[in-house]
Structures are given as C-alpha cells and as structure tokens.
XYZ file of C-alpha atoms in Angstrom:
83
model
C 47.448 133.322 95.672
C 44.696 132.676 98.226
C 46.142 129.267 99.110
C 49.615 130.666 99.794
C 48.249 133.543 101.890
C 46.140 131.045 103.833
C 49.129 128.759 104.385
C 51.383 131.591 105.590
C 48.692 132.953 107.910
C 48.144 129.520 109.463
C 51.880 128.991 109.815
C 52.259 132.329 111.614
C 49.267 131.534 113.825
C 50.605 128.093 114.734
C 54.036 129.553 115.504
C 52.602 132.244 117.778
C 50.313 129.807 119.618
C 53.212 127.363 120.030
C 55.464 130.103 121.381
C 52.847 131.299 123.874
C 52.177 127.724 125.016
C 55.917 127.104 125.433
C 56.427 130.318 127.426
C 53.482 129.465 129.689
C 54.706 125.904 130.147
C 51.603 124.298 128.662
C 52.402 120.755 127.507
C 51.443 119.570 124.036
C 49.177 116.577 124.519
C 47.017 114.575 122.145
C 43.874 112.816 123.330
C 43.055 109.947 120.926
C 39.388 109.822 121.977
C 36.860 110.035 119.114
C 35.289 113.208 120.527
C 38.642 115.030 120.654
C 39.775 113.855 117.226
C 36.394 114.695 115.698
C 36.377 118.194 117.146
C 39.992 118.731 116.067
C 39.222 117.661 112.487
C 36.102 119.845 112.417
C 37.974 122.917 113.669
C 40.923 122.298 111.338
C 39.136 121.589 108.052
C 35.762 123.382 107.865
C 36.430 125.821 110.706
C 39.850 127.026 109.614
C 40.914 125.939 106.147
C 37.579 126.256 104.354
C 36.317 129.226 106.368
C 39.492 131.280 106.111
C 39.933 130.435 102.423
C 36.366 131.516 101.691
C 36.912 134.799 103.532
C 40.184 135.471 101.701
C 38.438 134.818 98.389
C 35.768 137.372 99.324
C 38.480 139.875 100.284
C 40.203 139.237 96.958
C 37.002 139.676 94.926
C 35.320 142.537 96.811
C 38.251 144.251 98.456
C 38.993 144.560 102.159
C 36.626 147.489 102.756
C 33.514 145.720 101.482
C 34.544 142.342 102.891
C 34.835 143.888 106.359
C 31.049 144.260 106.416
C 30.856 140.475 106.783
C 32.282 140.757 110.293
C 29.304 142.923 111.244
C 26.979 140.101 110.223
C 28.761 137.327 112.173
C 27.239 138.175 115.590
C 23.809 138.791 114.048
C 23.791 135.416 112.305
C 25.178 133.624 115.383
C 22.536 135.165 117.646
C 19.776 134.347 115.166
C 20.869 130.710 114.969
C 21.187 130.402 118.750
C 17.696 131.779 119.321
C-alpha cells in the first residue's frame, strides 16, 4: 500500500512540475557532469523515495494526526544540525 501511494504521489508531482515547466517555457536539459548526476541521484533516492516512504509508513502506523508532529521537528533538527 505504501509503495503504491508513494508511486502515485511522485507521478502526480512529476506531472505537475512538467506542466509548470512547459507552460513557463523552461527546457528540459540534462547535465552529464558527475556533480549534477550525483546530486540528482541523492535527491531522487534518499531524498525522495526513501524519505517519503518512511514518512508514509509513519503516517500508516501512527495516523496522520500524530505523524504531523514530525513536521514541527524538521526545522528544529535542521537548525540544530546547521549550528
């Protein structure tokens, strides 16, 4: 169940981003440099697939009300790490 929800959400997100880019006339370009490919892989796998799947699993186990408290902690953790 989590995998299918994750797949549909990413499909909808990709469709919306593609539509906005098309309307704004932004070209789709791929830079084969190692830095670009590395950042793309990092954002796609750990940043999106693993992160969103983990969050959906928490929502499934705890419920949306209790899982929403995680979003309160995101800025606190980010600020603590950056300090």
